[in-house]
Coordinates of C-alpha atoms and ligand atoms in Angstrom, one line a residue:
M141 CA 100.9 78.4 98.6
F142 CA 97.1 78.6 98.3
N143 CA 96.9 80.1 101.8
Q144 CA 99.5 82.7 100.9
L145 CA 97.6 83.6 97.7
L146 CA 94.3 83.8 99.7
Q147 CA 96.0 86.1 102.3
T148 CA 97.4 88.4 99.5
I149 CA 93.9 88.6 98.0
Q150 CA 92.3 89.3 101.4
K151 CA 94.9 92.1 102.1
R152 CA 94.3 93.7 98.7
L153 CA 90.5 93.6 99.2
Y154 CA 91.0 95.2 102.7
F155 CA 92.9 98.1 101.3
L156 CA 90.7 98.5 98.3
E157 CA 87.5 98.2 100.4
V158 CA 88.6 101.1 102.7
S159 CA 89.6 103.2 99.7
G160 CA 86.1 102.9 98.4
S161 CA 84.3 103.4 101.7
H162 CA 86.5 106.4 102.5
L163 CA 85.2 108.1 99.3
F164 CA 81.6 107.3 100.0
K165 CA 81.8 108.4 103.6
K166 CA 82.9 111.9 102.5
T167 CA 79.3 113.0 103.0
R168 CA 79.9 116.4 101.5
L169 CA 80.8 114.7 98.3
F170 CA 77.7 112.6 98.2
P171 CA 75.4 115.0 96.3
L172 CA 78.1 115.6 93.7
I173 CA 78.7 111.9 93.3
A174 CA 75.0 111.2 93.0
V175 CA 74.7 113.9 90.2
L176 CA 77.7 112.4 88.4
V177 CA 76.3 108.9 88.6
V178 CA 73.0 110.0 87.1
L179 CA 74.7 112.0 84.3
L180 CA 77.1 109.1 83.5
S181 CA 74.3 106.5 83.5
A182 CA 72.4 108.7 80.9
C183 CA 75.3 108.3 78.4
D184 CA 76.3 104.7 79.1
T185 CA 77.8 102.6 76.4
P186 CA 77.5 98.8 76.8
E187 CA 81.2 98.8 78.0
R188 CA 80.5 101.5 80.5
E189 CA 77.4 99.7 81.7
E190 CA 79.5 96.6 82.4
E191 CA 82.1 98.7 84.3
N192 CA 79.3 100.3 86.4
R193 CA 77.8 97.0 87.2
S194 CA 81.1 95.6 88.7
T195 CA 81.8 98.8 90.6
M196 CA 78.3 98.9 92.1
S197 CA 78.4 95.2 93.0
F198 CA 81.7 95.8 94.8
V199 CA 80.2 98.6 96.9
A200 CA 77.0 96.7 97.4
N201 CA 78.9 93.6 98.6
S202 CA 81.0 95.6 101.0
T203 CA 79.5 93.6 104.0
D204 CA 80.8 90.4 102.4
V205 CA 84.2 92.0 101.9
E206 CA 84.1 93.0 105.6
D207 CA 83.6 89.4 106.5
L208 CA 86.5 88.3 104.4
V209 CA 88.9 90.9 105.7
G210 CA 87.9 91.1 109.4
A211 CA 91.3 89.9 110.8
P212 CA 93.2 92.6 112.6
M213 CA 96.2 94.1 110.9
V214 CA 99.7 93.4 112.2
I215 CA 101.6 96.5 111.3
A216 CA 105.4 96.4 111.6
H217 CA 106.1 99.6 113.5
R218 CA 109.4 101.0 112.0
G219 CA 110.0 97.5 110.7
A220 CA 111.1 94.7 113.0
N221 CA 112.7 97.2 115.3
D222 CA 113.1 94.6 118.1
R223 CA 115.7 92.8 116.0
Y224 CA 117.4 95.4 113.8
N225 CA 118.0 99.1 113.6
E226 CA 114.6 100.7 113.3
S227 CA 113.4 102.1 109.9
T228 CA 116.2 100.4 107.9
I229 CA 115.8 98.2 104.9
T230 CA 117.0 95.2 106.9
A231 CA 114.4 95.9 109.6
Y232 CA 111.7 96.0 106.9
K233 CA 113.0 92.8 105.3
I234 CA 112.7 90.9 108.6
A235 CA 109.2 92.2 109.1
A236 CA 108.2 91.2 105.5
R237 CA 109.7 87.8 106.1
D238 CA 107.6 87.5 109.2
G239 CA 104.5 88.0 107.1
V240 CA 103.1 91.2 108.5
D241 CA 100.1 93.0 106.9
A242 CA 101.9 96.3 106.4
L243 CA 105.3 98.1 106.9
E244 CA 105.0 101.2 109.0
I245 CA 107.2 104.0 107.8
D246 CA 107.7 107.5 109.4
L247 CA 108.8 110.2 107.0
R248 CA 111.1 113.2 107.2
M249 CA 112.1 115.5 104.4
T250 CA 115.7 116.5 103.7
A251 CA 116.8 120.0 102.8
D252 CA 116.6 119.2 99.1
G253 CA 113.1 117.8 99.3
R254 CA 113.7 114.0 99.4
L255 CA 111.8 111.7 101.7
I256 CA 113.7 109.4 104.2
A257 CA 112.5 106.9 106.7
M258 CA 113.2 108.5 110.1
H259 CA 111.0 108.7 113.1
D260 CA 112.5 111.5 115.2
E261 CA 112.9 115.1 114.1
T262 CA 116.6 114.8 114.7
I263 CA 119.0 112.0 113.8
D264 CA 120.6 112.1 117.3
R265 CA 119.0 109.0 118.8
T266 CA 119.2 106.5 116.0
T267 CA 122.4 107.5 114.0
D268 CA 126.0 108.5 114.5
G269 CA 125.2 112.1 113.6
N270 CA 123.2 114.8 115.1
G271 CA 120.9 117.7 114.2
K272 CA 117.6 118.0 112.4
A273 CA 117.1 115.6 109.4
E274 CA 115.7 118.5 107.4
A275 CA 119.0 120.5 107.8
Y276 CA 120.8 118.0 105.6
T277 CA 120.6 117.3 101.9
L278 CA 120.1 113.6 100.9
E279 CA 123.8 113.3 99.9
E280 CA 124.8 114.7 103.3
I281 CA 122.4 112.5 105.3
K282 CA 123.7 109.4 103.5
E283 CA 127.1 110.0 105.2
F284 CA 125.6 109.0 108.5
E285 CA 124.6 105.6 109.6
T286 CA 122.0 104.2 112.0
V287 CA 123.6 102.5 114.9
E288 CA 122.1 100.1 117.4
V289 CA 123.2 97.2 119.7
F290 CA 121.4 93.9 119.7
N291 CA 122.7 91.0 121.9
N292 CA 125.9 92.9 122.5
Q293 CA 126.5 93.3 118.8
T294 CA 126.6 96.7 117.2
T295 CA 124.8 96.9 113.8
V296 CA 125.0 99.8 111.4
E297 CA 123.1 100.6 108.3
V298 CA 122.5 103.7 106.1
I299 CA 119.3 105.7 106.4
P300 CA 117.0 104.6 103.5
T301 CA 114.9 106.8 101.3
L302 CA 111.3 106.0 100.9
E303 CA 112.1 105.2 97.3
E304 CA 114.7 102.7 98.2
I305 CA 112.3 100.9 100.5
I306 CA 109.6 100.8 97.8
D307 CA 112.2 99.6 95.3
T308 CA 113.1 96.8 97.7
F309 CA 109.5 95.5 98.1
R310 CA 107.6 97.0 95.1
D311 CA 104.0 95.5 95.2
T312 CA 104.9 92.6 97.5
E313 CA 104.1 94.6 100.6
H314 CA 101.6 97.0 102.0
Y315 CA 102.9 100.4 103.1
Y316 CA 101.5 102.3 106.1
I317 CA 103.2 105.7 105.8
E318 CA 103.2 108.5 108.3
T319 CA 103.5 112.1 107.1
R320 CA 104.6 115.1 109.2
L321 CA 104.4 118.8 108.7
V322 CA 107.7 120.5 107.8
D323 CA 108.1 123.8 109.7
G324 CA 104.4 123.7 110.3
Q325 CA 103.6 123.3 106.6
P326 CA 102.2 120.3 104.5
V327 CA 105.0 120.2 102.0
M328 CA 106.0 116.5 101.8
E329 CA 102.6 115.3 100.4
D330 CA 103.0 116.4 96.8
Y331 CA 106.2 114.5 96.3
L332 CA 104.9 111.5 98.3
V333 CA 101.7 111.1 96.3
R334 CA 103.6 111.5 93.1
L335 CA 106.1 108.8 94.1
L336 CA 103.4 106.3 95.2
D337 CA 101.5 107.0 92.0
D338 CA 104.7 106.4 89.9
Y339 CA 105.1 103.0 91.5
E340 CA 101.3 102.3 90.9
L341 CA 100.9 101.5 94.6
I342 CA 97.8 103.6 95.1
S343 CA 95.8 102.0 92.2
Q344 CA 96.8 98.6 93.6
G345 CA 95.5 99.5 97.1
L346 CA 98.8 99.0 98.7
V347 CA 99.0 102.2 100.8
I348 CA 97.5 103.8 103.8
I349 CA 98.6 107.2 104.9
Q350 CA 98.5 108.2 108.5
S351 CA 99.2 111.5 110.3
F352 CA 98.7 113.4 113.5
S353 CA 98.1 116.4 111.3
K354 CA 94.6 116.9 109.8
Q355 CA 96.1 119.5 107.5
S356 CA 98.4 116.9 106.0
L357 CA 95.6 114.3 105.6
E358 CA 93.4 117.0 103.9
K359 CA 96.2 117.8 101.5
V360 CA 96.7 114.1 100.7
Y361 CA 92.9 113.7 100.2
N362 CA 92.9 116.7 97.8
L363 CA 95.8 115.2 95.8
E364 CA 94.4 111.7 95.7
P365 CA 91.0 111.0 97.3
S366 CA 91.3 107.2 96.9
I367 CA 94.1 106.8 99.4
P368 CA 92.7 105.4 102.8
L369 CA 93.7 107.8 105.6
T370 CA 94.3 107.4 109.3
L371 CA 94.0 110.2 111.8
L372 CA 96.3 109.7 114.7
Y373 CA 95.7 111.1 118.2
R374 CA 98.6 111.7 120.6
K375 CA 98.7 109.9 123.9
G376 CA 96.2 111.6 126.3
K377 CA 94.7 113.8 123.6
F378 CA 92.2 111.3 122.2
N379 CA 88.7 112.9 121.6
L380 CA 86.0 110.4 120.8
E381 CA 83.5 112.9 119.4
D382 CA 86.1 114.4 117.1
A383 CA 87.2 110.9 116.0
K384 CA 83.6 109.9 115.2
S385 CA 83.1 113.0 113.1
V386 CA 86.2 113.1 111.0
P387 CA 86.0 111.8 107.4
Y388 CA 88.7 109.2 107.8
P389 CA 88.1 105.4 107.9
F390 CA 90.9 104.6 110.4
I391 CA 91.6 106.1 113.8
G392 CA 95.0 105.6 115.4
I393 CA 95.0 105.7 119.2
E394 CA 97.7 105.2 121.8
S395 CA 96.8 102.1 123.7
T396 CA 96.2 103.6 127.1
D397 CA 93.5 105.8 125.6
V398 CA 91.7 102.7 124.2
S399 CA 88.7 101.3 126.0
L400 CA 85.8 99.0 125.0
E401 CA 83.5 102.0 124.8
V402 CA 85.9 103.9 122.5
V403 CA 86.2 100.9 120.2
N404 CA 82.5 100.1 120.1
E405 CA 81.5 103.7 119.4
L406 CA 84.0 104.0 116.6
H407 CA 82.9 100.7 115.1
E408 CA 79.3 101.8 115.3
V409 CA 80.1 104.7 112.9
G410 CA 82.0 102.4 110.6
K411 CA 85.6 103.3 111.6
K412 CA 88.4 100.9 112.3
V413 CA 90.7 101.3 115.3
H414 CA 94.4 100.9 114.9
V415 CA 96.4 101.0 118.2
Y416 CA 100.0 102.2 118.8
F417 CA 102.1 101.8 121.9
T418 CA 104.5 104.1 123.6
N419 CA 105.8 101.9 126.4
N420 CA 107.8 98.8 125.5
D421 CA 107.6 97.5 129.1
T422 CA 103.8 97.4 129.1
Q423 CA 103.2 96.9 125.3
K424 CA 102.6 93.1 125.4
A425 CA 100.1 93.4 128.2
E426 CA 98.5 96.3 126.5
Q427 CA 98.2 94.3 123.2
K428 CA 96.4 91.5 125.2
R429 CA 94.1 94.1 126.9
V430 CA 93.0 95.8 123.6
K431 CA 92.6 92.4 121.8
A432 CA 89.6 91.8 124.1
F433 CA 88.0 95.0 122.6
Q434 CA 88.5 93.6 119.0
V435 CA 90.6 96.4 117.7
D436 CA 91.4 96.3 114.0
G437 CA 95.2 96.9 113.9
Y438 CA 98.3 96.8 116.0
F439 CA 101.4 99.0 115.3
T440 CA 103.5 96.4 116.9
D441 CA 107.1 96.5 118.1
Y442 CA 107.0 92.8 118.7
I443 CA 105.7 91.2 115.5
E444 CA 106.2 87.5 116.6
Y445 CA 104.3 88.2 119.9
T446 CA 101.4 89.9 118.1
K447 CA 101.0 87.2 115.5
E448 CA 100.9 84.6 118.2
L449 CA 98.5 86.6 120.3
L450 CA 96.1 86.9 117.4
E451 CA 96.4 83.2 116.5
T452 CA 95.5 82.2 120.1
E453 CA 91.9 81.4 120.8
D454 CA 90.5 83.4 123.8
S455 CA 89.9 81.2 126.8
Ligands
G3P643 O1 102.2 105.6 113.5 C1 101.6 105.1 114.6 C2 102.5 105.4 115.7 O2 103.8 105.1 115.1 C3 102.5 106.8 116.1 O3 103.5 107.1 116.9 O4 105.5 108.3 117.4 O5 105.7 105.9 117.0 O6 105.2 107.5 115.1 P1 105.0 107.2 116.6
CA644 CA1 104.7 106.3 113.2

């Protein structure tokens, strides 16, 4: 019970800490922030002084926070997709029961502007339908079901909306949400940020947003600068100099592009490295390999394996 509480506090601090450091690392905002701090301190009330003191001590103590939250994140990639249909409520419930640090959710937008959990651009691979997700309204897409076979048993479940997933877990889980451009445009971000805000997930530090699109991340930042952001690089397209220079606290890299040099250099500039995997046959060996480099997060398709790996002392 106590350990669970401690873990929850540590997770909250982790997300809140990166929200803070992200803002302060936006160097072009630094002069503006400095001027605002000077102006505000000139008109401090006793209450405001008290608030400032706690904010400043939080920032000043970020090294202590770092010590507290140093454990790598186990991120449930599309839920527990090794045991249930990916990106369904049941897959996320299994992951949550396993005690992961965050639920990873890929978003697609329907024709009527609703957000659903769906990795591929089309519904062909994971459901009994076909065609692009964005071609259907929410009502239409709810007519299809995800279909998969586990241990010779076929399982079916409807495609969930993001709202349904959040309604299921509320503030009991952390959400690691991936945005995509729609027809080359950043159009899902407005609705997404509004939704997360309505559920008070941003203020509670329960969300990280990730994207392969800098345009999308920039849009999210402009809507809500306190959300921690992850820039993803596609397999074989990782660029260390670019990753070191972008104003995002997390960098998402495909495992085969991860080396000790990459991790060390990103750590040196204060960034955390979250690794994803594209080959299930080599994923476990790859997790073991990158563990030696002290990466900060695993988008895992094998939650139980990753948890055990991270609990095992290195020999
Ligand atoms: O979000 C990290 C990782 O999931 C990126 O790859 O294609 O599985 O979404 P993908
Ligand atoms: Ca993803």
